[in-house]
Amino acid sequence: MSSILFKNVRLIDPASGQDSKGSLLVEKGRIAAIDPKETPKAARIVDGKGAVLCPGLVDMRASFGEPGAEYRESIDSGIQAAVAGGITSLALLPDTDPAIDNPALVHYIRRRGEETGLVSIHPYGALTKGCAGKDMAEIGLLKKAGAVGFTDGARAIADTKQMRNLLAYSGFLDTVIVLHPEDPSLASGGCATASPQAVKMGLPQIPACAEAMMVARDLRLAELTGARIHFGHISTGEALSLIADAKKRGIRVTCDTAPPYFAMTEADIGDFRTYAKLSPPLRLEADRQAVLAGLADGTIDAIASDHSPADADDKRLPFAQARAGGTGLVTLLGVTLQAGLPLLDALRLLTVAPARLLGLEAGTLSIGAAADLCLFDPEEEWTVTAGSLPGRAQNTPFDGRTLKGRVLRTFHHGREVYTAEGLPS
Amino acid sequence: MSSAHHTPHLLGIEGMTEKDITPFLDLAESYALLSRSRNAPRDVLQGRTVINLFFEDSTRTRTSFELAAKRLGADVVNMTVATSSVNKGETLLDTASTLNAMHCDLLVVRHAQSGAPALLSQKVEASVVNAGDGMHEHPTQALLDGLTIRRHFGRLSGLKIAICGDIAHSRVARSDIHLLRAMGNDIHLAGPPTLLPGALGTLDGVTLHHDIDEALKDADVAMCLRVQRERMGSGLVPSAREYFSLFGLDRRRLALAKPGALVMHPGPMNRGVEIASDVADSPQSVISEQVEMGVAVRMAVLDRLSRMKNPA
């Protein structure tokens, strides 16, 4: 594999805290040198013209429709969206059809990722068989097959005793249990956060405390069992307070959020916009502010895309019947950059932080690391337009929004896997 | 009322002002008189097609719209789509393209899902009238309630109006609240906490009560809403007899309201649950007049939407 020299770039490596202008040399798919004194003669030169070069993004929670719902998003189509978003490592949720609950399926997902070769795909294993919340999946065997963590995806484990057993059993495997924090009984039938607007719209509602109630239960069970847990897409201030307290008390807990929860509120579902129907549902402004505060103070450990594809027929329905979920791969970087965080911190939440949570060798610019890189212009604006985004699924909640920060080029293991329109390849 | 893309619709009362509402009431009032004298003008909607598209059974509302359209000379077709037998979403959009091909002018939609008429209105060329969507809105019911009240008091402002019953699941309550607020009335809602969303108490001019006696005290209007049998014993209300005992409108409670206060109910009634039979049938009851005004209001709505779409 040939050498590449990135020159005139702003190198940002959250793992080391580096933020400086310079150059970076890639050889044989790995990072060979920073600010090299000599350039190999055959090296391709990429002139960044001052753009940021950072580790490729690590998205710790995304769903594709493969296997079972490829019409929404296949692995092939989904990774087109991922690389356009600067993402080079993806952890895929297991609540597919069939669910990723046996070792052969873990191997299948990994092999599909390798076939495409554009990004590193890491499957989660199902926590329970069929992600049905009842019988324990073979999590030991799934881990041996390469599952990076265990979850039932967008479903919570309703049965408290079974949850205790799952956490207790996982304790000896040195793995992380990723949870969807929402009391399923309280949330059943609901599609919008309880609010004056939802009352006026006549939508079945979910009180925001459905999240904190589940977080409280699972934190207590993590304390009881010593298991390591991670809450996905945290969206309320009440849950964040519980998590911050638990961290202080030494409970092994981490959490992430997704861009809609710090960039949108329930007001965005006005006029029954089904693209803004998400799970958990969009919250009130006070919770959005609490999520921003949680990102700034470190209570939230990572930002994930929460990519959840739907096709037109899933969304062109009355609000309560429409499928919940939005795409998020292409917009992950741009929306995060608008959260008001220092650039180094924002990129940490998108790279090395989620990589460490899942134990992945990714998300750094250290010498010898795989050359997974994202070159982006933090100033360039672009408008999100559903219908013309890369990938199959177009159900972005950010349709029509102008984002600042555009991915120019993405490299995976030293190979250019995405080039923005209009740039020489 | 919305008219994006130049097609006017009546999807809800929310957002309408006194200036938007009054012309509907004025026109409806004149149609009420013409209907009584059997002199409705048959040429108003001549050559226009009105389709009553009902995804939920409702003999009363459908008949009311059908009569209204016929009295104005429209061609009327009733389509009742059983939601249980088909994939609901496909039907909704497939139906929209079918209706476009039929060149329907006015589409009256009843659907069990909040927002379904709004979704349809984005896909059809006809003007859409929301005839009730889920727990969202039922705008013609609010207009007919408003007209009934105005005819009795000579005004539709400055009145104390008590609304009792299943507010949480009621599209009638939402539309009535929007309309009565827009016209400037003092609204008192009463019901058990499971049927009365606290968020409504944040609206100006709306007061919540769990004691129906307080809501009714000195009220000009006592409006009861249907409490469906399936709410009973489902965890929201323990039983019909407990509900009637604590929240039913009986003669003793009606006496707390102003003398001659109007008794209203959008129907169909559950006698002995939300309202006592003798109250429903008392001289103060204007429940039959509500039905009569319903036809007049729907005539006015079809007429005005048609004229807004096809200005003379």
PDB file of C-alpha atoms in Angstrom, chain B residues 27-265:
ATOM      1  CA  LEU B  27     -72.751  31.661   7.906  1.00  0.00           C
ATOM      2  CA  ALA B  28     -73.820  28.591   9.896  1.00  0.00           C
ATOM      3  CA  GLU B  29     -76.461  30.621  11.682  1.00  0.00           C
ATOM      4  CA  SER B  30     -77.998  31.671   8.388  1.00  0.00           C
ATOM      5  CA  TYR B  31     -77.901  28.079   7.167  1.00  0.00           C
ATOM      6  CA  ALA B  32     -79.665  26.976  10.345  1.00  0.00           C
ATOM      7  CA  LEU B  33     -82.570  29.284   9.539  1.00  0.00           C
ATOM      8  CA  LEU B  34     -82.694  28.256   5.889  1.00  0.00           C
ATOM      9  CA  SER B  35     -82.650  24.587   6.887  1.00  0.00           C
ATOM     10  CA  ARG B  36     -85.577  25.092   9.233  1.00  0.00           C
ATOM     11  CA  SER B  37     -87.601  26.702   6.472  1.00  0.00           C
ATOM     12  CA  ARG B  38     -86.552  23.986   4.034  1.00  0.00           C
ATOM     13  CA  ASN B  39     -84.959  26.642   1.849  1.00  0.00           C
ATOM     14  CA  ALA B  40     -81.299  25.647   1.731  1.00  0.00           C
ATOM     15  CA  PRO B  41     -79.697  26.858  -1.497  1.00  0.00           C
ATOM     16  CA  ARG B  42     -79.102  23.752  -3.559  1.00  0.00           C
ATOM     17  CA  ASP B  43     -76.785  25.415  -6.041  1.00  0.00           C
ATOM     18  CA  VAL B  44     -73.939  26.333  -3.658  1.00  0.00           C
ATOM     19  CA  LEU B  45     -72.011  23.092  -4.153  1.00  0.00           C
ATOM     20  CA  GLN B  46     -73.648  22.015  -7.380  1.00  0.00           C
ATOM     21  CA  GLY B  47     -71.211  19.997  -9.436  1.00  0.00           C
ATOM     22  CA  ARG B  48     -68.845  19.545  -6.488  1.00  0.00           C
ATOM     23  CA  THR B  49     -67.972  16.159  -5.076  1.00  0.00           C
ATOM     24  CA  VAL B  50     -67.781  15.581  -1.340  1.00  0.00           C
ATOM     25  CA  ILE B  51     -66.357  12.312  -0.067  1.00  0.00           C
ATOM     26  CA  ASN B  52     -66.940  11.253   3.512  1.00  0.00           C
ATOM     27  CA  LEU B  53     -63.920   9.099   4.249  1.00  0.00           C
ATOM     28  CA  PHE B  54     -64.458   7.373   7.582  1.00  0.00           C
ATOM     29  CA  PHE B  55     -61.793   5.078   8.972  1.00  0.00           C
ATOM     30  CA  GLU B  56     -63.793   4.881  12.185  1.00  0.00           C
ATOM     31  CA  ASP B  57     -67.485   4.139  12.470  1.00  0.00           C
ATOM     32  CA  SER B  58     -69.537   7.202  13.232  1.00  0.00           C
ATOM     33  CA  THR B  59     -73.093   7.185  11.997  1.00  0.00           C
ATOM     34  CA  ARG B  60     -73.938  10.529  13.579  1.00  0.00           C
ATOM     35  CA  THR B  61     -71.086  12.633  12.273  1.00  0.00           C
ATOM     36  CA  ARG B  62     -71.125  11.015   8.854  1.00  0.00           C
ATOM     37  CA  THR B  63     -74.862  11.550   8.489  1.00  0.00           C
ATOM     38  CA  SER B  64     -74.487  15.164   9.576  1.00  0.00           C
ATOM     39  CA  PHE B  65     -71.818  15.840   6.935  1.00  0.00           C
ATOM     40  CA  GLU B  66     -73.809  13.948   4.333  1.00  0.00           C
ATOM     41  CA  LEU B  67     -76.939  16.008   4.977  1.00  0.00           C
ATOM     42  CA  ALA B  68     -74.946  19.230   4.976  1.00  0.00           C
ATOM     43  CA  ALA B  69     -73.387  18.445   1.607  1.00  0.00           C
ATOM     44  CA  LYS B  70     -76.702  17.325   0.095  1.00  0.00           C
ATOM     45  CA  ARG B  71     -78.544  20.438   1.274  1.00  0.00           C
ATOM     46  CA  LEU B  72     -75.977  22.474  -0.660  1.00  0.00           C
ATOM     47  CA  GLY B  73     -76.416  20.353  -3.780  1.00  0.00           C
ATOM     48  CA  ALA B  74     -73.102  18.480  -3.754  1.00  0.00           C
ATOM     49  CA  ASP B  75     -72.613  14.941  -4.993  1.00  0.00           C
ATOM     50  CA  VAL B  76     -71.814  12.918  -1.882  1.00  0.00           C
ATOM     51  CA  VAL B  77     -70.089   9.592  -1.572  1.00  0.00           C
ATOM     52  CA  ASN B  78     -69.548   7.754   1.693  1.00  0.00           C
ATOM     53  CA  MET B  79     -66.488   5.560   2.061  1.00  0.00           C
ATOM     54  CA  THR B  80     -66.100   3.589   5.240  1.00  0.00           C
ATOM     55  CA  VAL B  81     -62.762   1.862   5.544  1.00  0.00           C
ATOM     56  CA  ALA B  82     -62.519  -0.778   8.216  1.00  0.00           C
ATOM     57  CA  THR B  83     -59.142  -0.168   9.799  1.00  0.00           C
ATOM     58  CA  SER B  84     -58.889  -3.569  11.360  1.00  0.00           C
ATOM     59  CA  SER B  85     -58.807  -5.511   8.121  1.00  0.00           C
ATOM     60  CA  VAL B  86     -56.012  -3.730   6.293  1.00  0.00           C
ATOM     61  CA  ASN B  87     -52.589  -2.263   6.776  1.00  0.00           C
ATOM     62  CA  LYS B  88     -53.639   1.155   7.946  1.00  0.00           C
ATOM     63  CA  GLY B  89     -50.750   3.175   6.580  1.00  0.00           C
ATOM     64  CA  GLU B  90     -50.893   1.805   3.063  1.00  0.00           C
ATOM     65  CA  THR B  91     -54.589   2.402   2.964  1.00  0.00           C
ATOM     66  CA  LEU B  92     -54.230   6.016   3.953  1.00  0.00           C
ATOM     67  CA  LEU B  93     -51.779   6.967   1.221  1.00  0.00           C
ATOM     68  CA  ASP B  94     -53.168   4.623  -1.382  1.00  0.00           C
ATOM     69  CA  THR B  95     -56.553   6.122  -0.667  1.00  0.00           C
ATOM     70  CA  ALA B  96     -55.125   9.590  -1.198  1.00  0.00           C
ATOM     71  CA  SER B  97     -53.973   8.780  -4.712  1.00  0.00           C
ATOM     72  CA  THR B  98     -57.269   7.063  -5.476  1.00  0.00           C
ATOM     73  CA  LEU B  99     -59.165  10.161  -4.368  1.00  0.00           C
ATOM     74  CA  ASN B 100     -56.973  12.426  -6.456  1.00  0.00           C
ATOM     75  CA  ALA B 101     -57.825  10.340  -9.492  1.00  0.00           C
ATOM     76  CA  MET B 102     -61.538  10.756  -8.710  1.00  0.00           C
ATOM     77  CA  HIS B 103     -61.279  14.575  -8.644  1.00  0.00           C
ATOM     78  CA  CYS B 104     -62.921  14.964  -5.294  1.00  0.00           C
ATOM     79  CA  ASP B 105     -63.380  18.593  -4.177  1.00  0.00           C
ATOM     80  CA  LEU B 106     -63.974  18.240  -0.454  1.00  0.00           C
ATOM     81  CA  LEU B 107     -62.784  15.373   1.657  1.00  0.00           C
ATOM     82  CA  VAL B 108     -64.260  14.800   5.102  1.00  0.00           C
ATOM     83  CA  VAL B 109     -61.969  12.537   7.148  1.00  0.00           C
ATOM     84  CA  ARG B 110     -62.509  10.647  10.387  1.00  0.00           C
ATOM     85  CA  HIS B 111     -59.556   8.591  11.645  1.00  0.00           C
ATOM     86  CA  ALA B 112     -58.569   6.931  14.911  1.00  0.00           C
ATOM     87  CA  GLN B 113     -55.030   8.338  14.708  1.00  0.00           C
ATOM     88  CA  SER B 114     -54.119  11.872  15.741  1.00  0.00           C
ATOM     89  CA  GLY B 115     -52.713  13.739  12.742  1.00  0.00           C
ATOM     90  CA  ALA B 116     -54.070  11.387  10.055  1.00  0.00           C
ATOM     91  CA  PRO B 117     -56.161  14.091   8.282  1.00  0.00           C
ATOM     92  CA  ALA B 118     -53.127  16.408   8.344  1.00  0.00           C
ATOM     93  CA  LEU B 119     -51.080  13.673   6.667  1.00  0.00           C
ATOM     94  CA  LEU B 120     -53.787  13.137   4.048  1.00  0.00           C
ATOM     95  CA  SER B 121     -54.051  16.871   3.401  1.00  0.00           C
ATOM     96  CA  GLN B 122     -50.429  16.858   2.258  1.00  0.00           C
ATOM     97  CA  LYS B 123     -51.196  14.236  -0.365  1.00  0.00           C
ATOM     98  CA  VAL B 124     -54.638  15.059  -1.757  1.00  0.00           C
ATOM     99  CA  GLU B 125     -55.751  17.879  -3.993  1.00  0.00           C
ATOM    100  CA  ALA B 126     -59.118  18.219  -2.246  1.00  0.00           C
ATOM    101  CA  SER B 127     -59.829  20.449   0.730  1.00  0.00           C
ATOM    102  CA  VAL B 128     -59.729  18.315   3.852  1.00  0.00           C
ATOM    103  CA  VAL B 129     -62.181  18.697   6.720  1.00  0.00           C
ATOM    104  CA  ASN B 130     -61.130  16.926   9.880  1.00  0.00           C
ATOM    105  CA  ALA B 131     -64.186  15.062  11.170  1.00  0.00           C
ATOM    106  CA  GLY B 132     -62.296  13.864  14.238  1.00  0.00           C
ATOM    107  CA  ASP B 133     -58.761  12.455  14.489  1.00  0.00           C
ATOM    108  CA  GLY B 134     -57.720  10.302  17.406  1.00  0.00           C
ATOM    109  CA  MET B 135     -57.361  12.388  20.535  1.00  0.00           C
ATOM    110  CA  HIS B 136     -56.369  15.480  18.571  1.00  0.00           C
ATOM    111  CA  GLU B 137     -59.204  17.646  17.205  1.00  0.00           C
ATOM    112  CA  HIS B 138     -62.812  17.657  16.081  1.00  0.00           C
ATOM    113  CA  PRO B 139     -63.161  21.191  14.756  1.00  0.00           C
ATOM    114  CA  THR B 140     -66.734  21.087  13.422  1.00  0.00           C
ATOM    115  CA  GLN B 141     -67.935  19.851  16.819  1.00  0.00           C
ATOM    116  CA  ALA B 142     -66.321  22.886  18.470  1.00  0.00           C
ATOM    117  CA  LEU B 143     -67.933  25.212  15.925  1.00  0.00           C
ATOM    118  CA  LEU B 144     -71.366  23.694  16.490  1.00  0.00           C
ATOM    119  CA  ASP B 145     -70.929  23.881  20.254  1.00  0.00           C
ATOM    120  CA  GLY B 146     -69.887  27.507  19.893  1.00  0.00           C
ATOM    121  CA  LEU B 147     -72.867  28.310  17.681  1.00  0.00           C
ATOM    122  CA  THR B 148     -75.304  26.623  20.067  1.00  0.00           C
ATOM    123  CA  ILE B 149     -73.939  28.637  22.990  1.00  0.00           C
ATOM    124  CA  ARG B 150     -73.944  31.900  21.017  1.00  0.00           C
ATOM    125  CA  ARG B 151     -77.586  31.468  19.983  1.00  0.00           C
ATOM    126  CA  HIS B 152     -78.638  31.143  23.620  1.00  0.00           C
ATOM    127  CA  PHE B 153     -76.569  33.909  25.167  1.00  0.00           C
ATOM    128  CA  GLY B 154     -76.349  36.233  22.201  1.00  0.00           C
ATOM    129  CA  ARG B 155     -72.596  36.144  22.584  1.00  0.00           C
ATOM    130  CA  LEU B 156     -69.731  33.668  22.777  1.00  0.00           C
ATOM    131  CA  SER B 157     -67.493  35.439  25.244  1.00  0.00           C
ATOM    132  CA  GLY B 158     -67.235  36.135  28.940  1.00  0.00           C
ATOM    133  CA  LEU B 159     -69.054  32.931  29.896  1.00  0.00           C
ATOM    134  CA  LYS B 160     -68.112  30.367  32.519  1.00  0.00           C
ATOM    135  CA  ILE B 161     -68.093  27.017  30.804  1.00  0.00           C
ATOM    136  CA  ALA B 162     -67.632  23.747  32.658  1.00  0.00           C
ATOM    137  CA  ILE B 163     -66.476  20.706  30.682  1.00  0.00           C
ATOM    138  CA  CYS B 164     -66.659  17.404  32.560  1.00  0.00           C
ATOM    139  CA  GLY B 165     -65.650  13.891  31.644  1.00  0.00           C
ATOM    140  CA  ASP B 166     -62.864  12.128  29.784  1.00  0.00           C
ATOM    141  CA  ILE B 167     -60.851  15.165  28.736  1.00  0.00           C
ATOM    142  CA  ALA B 168     -57.640  13.169  28.221  1.00  0.00           C
ATOM    143  CA  HIS B 169     -58.957  11.024  25.387  1.00  0.00           C
ATOM    144  CA  SER B 170     -61.302  13.603  23.908  1.00  0.00           C
ATOM    145  CA  ARG B 171     -60.722  15.417  20.637  1.00  0.00           C
ATOM    146  CA  VAL B 172     -63.953  17.303  21.295  1.00  0.00           C
ATOM    147  CA  ALA B 173     -62.512  18.706  24.517  1.00  0.00           C
ATOM    148  CA  ARG B 174     -59.347  19.900  22.783  1.00  0.00           C
ATOM    149  CA  SER B 175     -61.179  21.636  19.957  1.00  0.00           C
ATOM    150  CA  ASP B 176     -63.717  23.144  22.358  1.00  0.00           C
ATOM    151  CA  ILE B 177     -60.959  24.437  24.614  1.00  0.00           C
ATOM    152  CA  HIS B 178     -59.164  26.073  21.665  1.00  0.00           C
ATOM    153  CA  LEU B 179     -62.353  27.660  20.368  1.00  0.00           C
ATOM    154  CA  LEU B 180     -63.750  28.830  23.695  1.00  0.00           C
ATOM    155  CA  ARG B 181     -60.368  30.289  24.681  1.00  0.00           C
ATOM    156  CA  ALA B 182     -60.018  32.078  21.351  1.00  0.00           C
ATOM    157  CA  MET B 183     -63.450  33.650  21.884  1.00  0.00           C
ATOM    158  CA  GLY B 184     -62.598  34.714  25.431  1.00  0.00           C
ATOM    159  CA  ASN B 185     -64.381  32.468  27.918  1.00  0.00           C
ATOM    160  CA  ASP B 186     -63.562  31.147  31.371  1.00  0.00           C
ATOM    161  CA  ILE B 187     -63.098  27.382  31.014  1.00  0.00           C
ATOM    162  CA  HIS B 188     -63.326  24.928  33.900  1.00  0.00           C
ATOM    163  CA  LEU B 189     -62.395  21.303  33.270  1.00  0.00           C
ATOM    164  CA  ALA B 190     -63.394  18.557  35.686  1.00  0.00           C
ATOM    165  CA  GLY B 191     -62.577  14.876  35.911  1.00  0.00           C
ATOM    166  CA  PRO B 192     -60.461  12.351  37.793  1.00  0.00           C
ATOM    167  CA  PRO B 193     -56.679  12.854  37.391  1.00  0.00           C
ATOM    168  CA  THR B 194     -56.426   9.853  35.063  1.00  0.00           C
ATOM    169  CA  LEU B 195     -58.776  11.537  32.587  1.00  0.00           C
ATOM    170  CA  LEU B 196     -57.617  15.143  33.029  1.00  0.00           C
ATOM    171  CA  PRO B 197     -54.127  16.045  31.709  1.00  0.00           C
ATOM    172  CA  GLY B 198     -52.428  18.453  34.088  1.00  0.00           C
ATOM    173  CA  ALA B 199     -50.713  20.173  31.161  1.00  0.00           C
ATOM    174  CA  LEU B 200     -54.028  21.768  30.152  1.00  0.00           C
ATOM    175  CA  GLY B 201     -53.930  23.768  33.378  1.00  0.00           C
ATOM    176  CA  THR B 202     -51.001  25.735  31.953  1.00  0.00           C
ATOM    177  CA  LEU B 203     -53.274  27.336  29.343  1.00  0.00           C
ATOM    178  CA  ASP B 204     -54.567  30.836  30.082  1.00  0.00           C
ATOM    179  CA  GLY B 205     -58.247  30.856  30.894  1.00  0.00           C
ATOM    180  CA  VAL B 206     -58.357  27.170  31.806  1.00  0.00           C
ATOM    181  CA  THR B 207     -58.807  25.898  35.375  1.00  0.00           C
ATOM    182  CA  LEU B 208     -58.699  22.239  36.362  1.00  0.00           C
ATOM    183  CA  HIS B 209     -60.876  20.640  39.024  1.00  0.00           C
ATOM    184  CA  HIS B 210     -61.065  17.182  40.504  1.00  0.00           C
ATOM    185  CA  ASP B 211     -64.249  18.251  42.265  1.00  0.00           C
ATOM    186  CA  ILE B 212     -66.968  18.666  39.676  1.00  0.00           C
ATOM    187  CA  ASP B 213     -69.051  20.796  42.060  1.00  0.00           C
ATOM    188  CA  GLU B 214     -66.388  23.513  41.951  1.00  0.00           C
ATOM    189  CA  ALA B 215     -66.310  23.467  38.178  1.00  0.00           C
ATOM    190  CA  LEU B 216     -70.082  23.757  37.951  1.00  0.00           C
ATOM    191  CA  LYS B 217     -70.524  26.533  40.494  1.00  0.00           C
ATOM    192  CA  ASP B 218     -72.171  29.511  38.736  1.00  0.00           C
ATOM    193  CA  ALA B 219     -71.402  28.042  35.321  1.00  0.00           C
ATOM    194  CA  ASP B 220     -73.315  29.312  32.283  1.00  0.00           C
ATOM    195  CA  VAL B 221     -72.765  26.041  30.438  1.00  0.00           C
ATOM    196  CA  ALA B 222     -72.371  22.491  31.754  1.00  0.00           C
ATOM    197  CA  MET B 223     -70.892  20.312  29.048  1.00  0.00           C
ATOM    198  CA  CYS B 224     -70.490  16.582  29.595  1.00  0.00           C
ATOM    199  CA  LEU B 225     -68.161  14.393  27.570  1.00  0.00           C
ATOM    200  CA  ARG B 226     -68.648  10.749  26.917  1.00  0.00           C
ATOM    201  CA  VAL B 227     -66.671   8.401  29.155  1.00  0.00           C
ATOM    202  CA  GLN B 228     -66.250   5.238  27.187  1.00  0.00           C
ATOM    203  CA  ARG B 229     -67.185   1.980  28.809  1.00  0.00           C
ATOM    204  CA  GLU B 230     -63.748   0.552  28.069  1.00  0.00           C
ATOM    205  CA  ARG B 231     -62.127   3.101  30.391  1.00  0.00           C
ATOM    206  CA  MET B 232     -64.096   1.563  33.253  1.00  0.00           C
ATOM    207  CA  GLY B 233     -62.242  -1.058  35.178  1.00  0.00           C
ATOM    208  CA  SER B 234     -59.209  -0.612  32.901  1.00  0.00           C
ATOM    209  CA  GLY B 235     -57.087   1.109  35.501  1.00  0.00           C
ATOM    210  CA  LEU B 236     -58.228   4.637  34.691  1.00  0.00           C
ATOM    211  CA  VAL B 237     -61.568   4.552  36.501  1.00  0.00           C
ATOM    212  CA  PRO B 238     -62.600   1.735  38.839  1.00  0.00           C
ATOM    213  CA  SER B 239     -66.245   1.488  37.787  1.00  0.00           C
ATOM    214  CA  ALA B 240     -69.128   3.264  36.081  1.00  0.00           C
ATOM    215  CA  ARG B 241     -71.008   3.611  39.338  1.00  0.00           C
ATOM    216  CA  GLU B 242     -68.057   5.223  41.087  1.00  0.00           C
ATOM    217  CA  TYR B 243     -67.635   7.588  38.147  1.00  0.00           C
ATOM    218  CA  PHE B 244     -71.299   8.590  38.171  1.00  0.00           C
ATOM    219  CA  SER B 245     -71.252   9.051  41.916  1.00  0.00           C
ATOM    220  CA  LEU B 246     -68.205  11.337  41.867  1.00  0.00           C
ATOM    221  CA  PHE B 247     -68.398  13.019  38.446  1.00  0.00           C
ATOM    222  CA  GLY B 248     -71.830  12.397  36.903  1.00  0.00           C
ATOM    223  CA  LEU B 249     -73.979  15.421  36.092  1.00  0.00           C
ATOM    224  CA  ASP B 250     -77.169  14.975  38.101  1.00  0.00           C
ATOM    225  CA  ARG B 251     -79.862  17.395  39.155  1.00  0.00           C
ATOM    226  CA  ARG B 252     -78.231  18.334  42.435  1.00  0.00           C
ATOM    227  CA  ARG B 253     -75.009  19.259  40.686  1.00  0.00           C
ATOM    228  CA  LEU B 254     -76.760  21.092  37.871  1.00  0.00           C
ATOM    229  CA  ALA B 255     -78.412  23.268  40.520  1.00  0.00           C
ATOM    230  CA  LEU B 256     -74.950  24.603  41.414  1.00  0.00           C
ATOM    231  CA  ALA B 257     -74.712  26.211  37.984  1.00  0.00           C
ATOM    232  CA  LYS B 258     -76.501  29.439  37.124  1.00  0.00           C
ATOM    233  CA  PRO B 259     -80.276  29.176  36.765  1.00  0.00           C
ATOM    234  CA  GLY B 260     -81.049  28.216  33.198  1.00  0.00           C
ATOM    235  CA  ALA B 261     -77.488  27.065  32.513  1.00  0.00           C
ATOM    236  CA  LEU B 262     -77.208  25.087  29.292  1.00  0.00           C
ATOM    237  CA  VAL B 263     -76.636  21.333  29.442  1.00  0.00           C
ATOM    238  CA  MET B 264     -74.606  20.085  26.487  1.00  0.00           C
ATOM    239  CA  HIS B 265     -73.229  16.750  25.329  1.00  0.00           C
TER     240      HIS B 265
END
